[in-house]
Amino acid sequence: EDKVVQSPLSLVVHEGDTVTLNCSYEVTNFRSLLWYKQEKKAPTFLFMLTSSGIEKKSGRLSSILDKKELFSILNITATQTGDSAVYLCALSRGSNYKLTFGKGTLLTVNP
Amino acid sequence: GAVVSQHPSRVICKSGTSVKIECRSLDFQATTMFWYRQFPKQSLMLMATSNEGSKATYEQGVEKDKFLINHASLTLSTLTVTSAHPEDSSFYICSAREQGALTNYGYTFGSGTRLTVV
């Protein structure tokens, strides 16, 4: 059975802190790993990773995939209160490109 | 960029009635539509996958007669919750995939529908 496990499930930090969110997986027919940010409504796309060891960056956010150890991390530096959200890791798999989501990490950034 | 319009955003209905949720791709052809359900403080759970013009494929444990999915055109898919009960109250989100798309690497989410059954 396919699994996507995120840790920690919740995290509270102060503005300016750096956080690392983890996603480990077991999935057949792996295509890519995606990170999303979800606030009140639908998820917002952050990154898609398909190759090991290549870091993707967007401002204060970065992510990397390790296909040998089957995990990915999402880093957020100099956190701001606007980063407070649930961060979801999802695996795209199979011929139909289904997405399997992890339970998410609830990040709270306090001023 | 690619946009999926989902309606309604919020609906309250009486127990026993049916509710239809629509997802329209506004500027691309959605060859595949995924329907998810999300309970409070839970992740998105895939309910079904539909390809235009063919029957939907439901995930294990999802009742196909209760959650009717229609994907009759490349720009419109609907989810109908039939004979809704309070336990069907949830957040429903669609995600459209355009074959070969580069925007969002092929997945575009609707804004979600908050269903409350009273």
PDB file of C-alpha atoms in Angstrom, chain B residues 2-105:
ATOM      1  CA  ALA B   2      -4.638  27.537 -15.751  1.00  0.00           C
ATOM      2  CA  VAL B   3      -7.764  28.117 -13.673  1.00  0.00           C
ATOM      3  CA  VAL B   4     -10.405  25.732 -12.392  1.00  0.00           C
ATOM      4  CA  SER B   5     -13.647  27.331 -11.268  1.00  0.00           C
ATOM      5  CA  GLN B   6     -15.474  25.331  -8.595  1.00  0.00           C
ATOM      6  CA  HIS B   7     -19.051  26.077  -7.516  1.00  0.00           C
ATOM      7  CA  PRO B   8     -20.643  26.464  -5.126  1.00  0.00           C
ATOM      8  CA  SER B   9     -18.004  27.487  -2.604  1.00  0.00           C
ATOM      9  CA  ARG B  10     -20.323  26.777   0.260  1.00  0.00           C
ATOM     10  CA  VAL B  11     -23.616  24.886   0.492  1.00  0.00           C
ATOM     11  CA  ILE B  12     -25.928  23.884   3.304  1.00  0.00           C
ATOM     12  CA  CYS B  13     -28.527  21.253   2.536  1.00  0.00           C
ATOM     13  CA  LYS B  14     -31.067  19.165   4.362  1.00  0.00           C
ATOM     14  CA  SER B  15     -30.453  15.521   5.092  1.00  0.00           C
ATOM     15  CA  GLY B  16     -31.774  13.321   2.294  1.00  0.00           C
ATOM     16  CA  THR B  17     -31.354  15.865  -0.497  1.00  0.00           C
ATOM     17  CA  SER B  18     -28.782  15.810  -3.289  1.00  0.00           C
ATOM     18  CA  VAL B  19     -26.106  18.386  -3.967  1.00  0.00           C
ATOM     19  CA  LYS B  20     -24.223  18.981  -7.201  1.00  0.00           C
ATOM     20  CA  ILE B  21     -20.727  20.456  -7.263  1.00  0.00           C
ATOM     21  CA  GLU B  22     -19.275  21.729 -10.539  1.00  0.00           C
ATOM     22  CA  CYS B  23     -15.715  22.171 -11.663  1.00  0.00           C
ATOM     23  CA  ARG B  24     -14.930  23.973 -14.887  1.00  0.00           C
ATOM     24  CA  SER B  25     -11.529  24.393 -16.466  1.00  0.00           C
ATOM     25  CA  LEU B  26     -11.555  27.913 -17.866  1.00  0.00           C
ATOM     26  CA  ASP B  27      -8.633  28.032 -20.255  1.00  0.00           C
ATOM     27  CA  PHE B  28      -7.515  24.471 -20.801  1.00  0.00           C
ATOM     28  CA  GLN B  29      -8.858  21.011 -21.486  1.00  0.00           C
ATOM     29  CA  ALA B  30      -9.109  18.867 -18.381  1.00  0.00           C
ATOM     30  CA  THR B  31      -8.445  15.381 -19.672  1.00  0.00           C
ATOM     31  CA  THR B  32      -8.471  14.019 -16.124  1.00  0.00           C
ATOM     32  CA  MET B  33     -10.348  15.244 -13.074  1.00  0.00           C
ATOM     33  CA  PHE B  34      -9.627  14.143  -9.533  1.00  0.00           C
ATOM     34  CA  TRP B  35     -12.140  14.592  -6.727  1.00  0.00           C
ATOM     35  CA  TYR B  36     -10.960  14.837  -3.129  1.00  0.00           C
ATOM     36  CA  ARG B  37     -12.637  15.067   0.239  1.00  0.00           C
ATOM     37  CA  GLN B  38     -11.020  16.683   3.251  1.00  0.00           C
ATOM     38  CA  PHE B  39     -12.322  16.384   6.799  1.00  0.00           C
ATOM     39  CA  PRO B  40     -11.259  18.962   9.413  1.00  0.00           C
ATOM     40  CA  LYS B  41      -7.581  18.690  10.268  1.00  0.00           C
ATOM     41  CA  GLN B  42      -7.180  15.787   7.869  1.00  0.00           C
ATOM     42  CA  SER B  43      -5.412  15.552   4.548  1.00  0.00           C
ATOM     43  CA  LEU B  44      -6.965  15.364   1.112  1.00  0.00           C
ATOM     44  CA  MET B  45      -8.369  11.912   0.415  1.00  0.00           C
ATOM     45  CA  LEU B  46      -8.792  10.952  -3.220  1.00  0.00           C
ATOM     46  CA  MET B  47     -12.353   9.828  -3.891  1.00  0.00           C
ATOM     47  CA  ALA B  48     -12.308   9.172  -7.611  1.00  0.00           C
ATOM     48  CA  THR B  49     -10.554   9.815 -10.895  1.00  0.00           C
ATOM     49  CA  SER B  50     -12.450  10.560 -14.066  1.00  0.00           C
ATOM     50  CA  ASN B  51     -11.324  10.831 -17.654  1.00  0.00           C
ATOM     51  CA  GLU B  52     -13.435  12.744 -20.131  1.00  0.00           C
ATOM     52  CA  GLY B  53     -16.042  10.561 -21.756  1.00  0.00           C
ATOM     53  CA  SER B  54     -15.524   7.498 -19.593  1.00  0.00           C
ATOM     54  CA  LYS B  55     -16.732   6.209 -16.247  1.00  0.00           C
ATOM     55  CA  ALA B  56     -15.012   7.372 -13.105  1.00  0.00           C
ATOM     56  CA  THR B  57     -12.683   5.099 -11.164  1.00  0.00           C
ATOM     57  CA  TYR B  58     -13.498   5.167  -7.472  1.00  0.00           C
ATOM     58  CA  GLU B  59     -11.084   4.609  -4.628  1.00  0.00           C
ATOM     59  CA  GLN B  60     -11.665   1.760  -2.232  1.00  0.00           C
ATOM     60  CA  GLY B  61     -14.387   2.533   0.272  1.00  0.00           C
ATOM     61  CA  VAL B  62     -16.039   5.289  -1.786  1.00  0.00           C
ATOM     62  CA  GLU B  63     -19.621   4.488  -2.770  1.00  0.00           C
ATOM     63  CA  LYS B  64     -20.087   5.116  -6.474  1.00  0.00           C
ATOM     64  CA  ASP B  65     -23.868   5.254  -6.162  1.00  0.00           C
ATOM     65  CA  LYS B  66     -23.645   7.932  -3.515  1.00  0.00           C
ATOM     66  CA  PHE B  67     -21.014  10.096  -5.149  1.00  0.00           C
ATOM     67  CA  LEU B  68     -21.962  10.388  -8.803  1.00  0.00           C
ATOM     68  CA  ILE B  69     -19.265  11.799 -11.046  1.00  0.00           C
ATOM     69  CA  ASN B  70     -19.869  13.024 -14.561  1.00  0.00           C
ATOM     70  CA  HIS B  71     -17.090  14.197 -16.866  1.00  0.00           C
ATOM     71  CA  ALA B  72     -19.026  14.713 -20.057  1.00  0.00           C
ATOM     72  CA  SER B  73     -16.780  17.349 -21.592  1.00  0.00           C
ATOM     73  CA  LEU B  74     -13.155  18.431 -21.472  1.00  0.00           C
ATOM     74  CA  THR B  75     -14.057  21.534 -19.499  1.00  0.00           C
ATOM     75  CA  LEU B  76     -16.696  20.349 -17.050  1.00  0.00           C
ATOM     76  CA  SER B  77     -16.884  17.695 -14.356  1.00  0.00           C
ATOM     77  CA  THR B  78     -19.561  17.368 -11.695  1.00  0.00           C
ATOM     78  CA  LEU B  79     -19.799  15.542  -8.392  1.00  0.00           C
ATOM     79  CA  THR B  80     -23.293  14.865  -7.061  1.00  0.00           C
ATOM     80  CA  VAL B  81     -23.674  13.823  -3.452  1.00  0.00           C
ATOM     81  CA  THR B  82     -26.936  11.884  -3.431  1.00  0.00           C
ATOM     82  CA  SER B  83     -29.171  11.503  -0.391  1.00  0.00           C
ATOM     83  CA  ALA B  84     -26.722  13.503   1.703  1.00  0.00           C
ATOM     84  CA  HIS B  85     -26.342  12.784   5.402  1.00  0.00           C
ATOM     85  CA  PRO B  86     -24.575  14.781   8.119  1.00  0.00           C
ATOM     86  CA  GLU B  87     -21.544  12.498   7.900  1.00  0.00           C
ATOM     87  CA  ASP B  88     -21.073  13.666   4.292  1.00  0.00           C
ATOM     88  CA  SER B  89     -20.354  17.159   5.585  1.00  0.00           C
ATOM     89  CA  SER B  90     -16.841  17.907   4.421  1.00  0.00           C
ATOM     90  CA  PHE B  91     -14.671  20.025   2.146  1.00  0.00           C
ATOM     91  CA  TYR B  92     -14.710  18.745  -1.437  1.00  0.00           C
ATOM     92  CA  ILE B  93     -11.995  19.805  -3.899  1.00  0.00           C
ATOM     93  CA  CYS B  94     -11.493  19.010  -7.536  1.00  0.00           C
ATOM     94  CA  SER B  95      -8.167  18.939  -9.336  1.00  0.00           C
ATOM     95  CA  ALA B  96      -7.925  19.004 -13.093  1.00  0.00           C
ATOM     96  CA  ARG B  97      -5.057  17.675 -15.089  1.00  0.00           C
ATOM     97  CA  GLU B  98      -4.289  18.693 -18.642  1.00  0.00           C
ATOM     98  CA  GLN B  99      -2.228  16.204 -20.505  1.00  0.00           C
ATOM     99  CA  GLY B 100       1.213  17.617 -21.192  1.00  0.00           C
ATOM    100  CA  ALA B 101       0.577  20.839 -19.270  1.00  0.00           C
ATOM    101  CA  LEU B 102       3.496  22.725 -17.740  1.00  0.00           C
ATOM    102  CA  THR B 103       1.585  25.125 -15.478  1.00  0.00           C
ATOM    103  CA  ASN B 104       1.627  23.730 -11.930  1.00  0.00           C
ATOM    104  CA  TYR B 105       3.079  20.692 -13.625  1.00  0.00           C
TER     105      TYR B 105
END
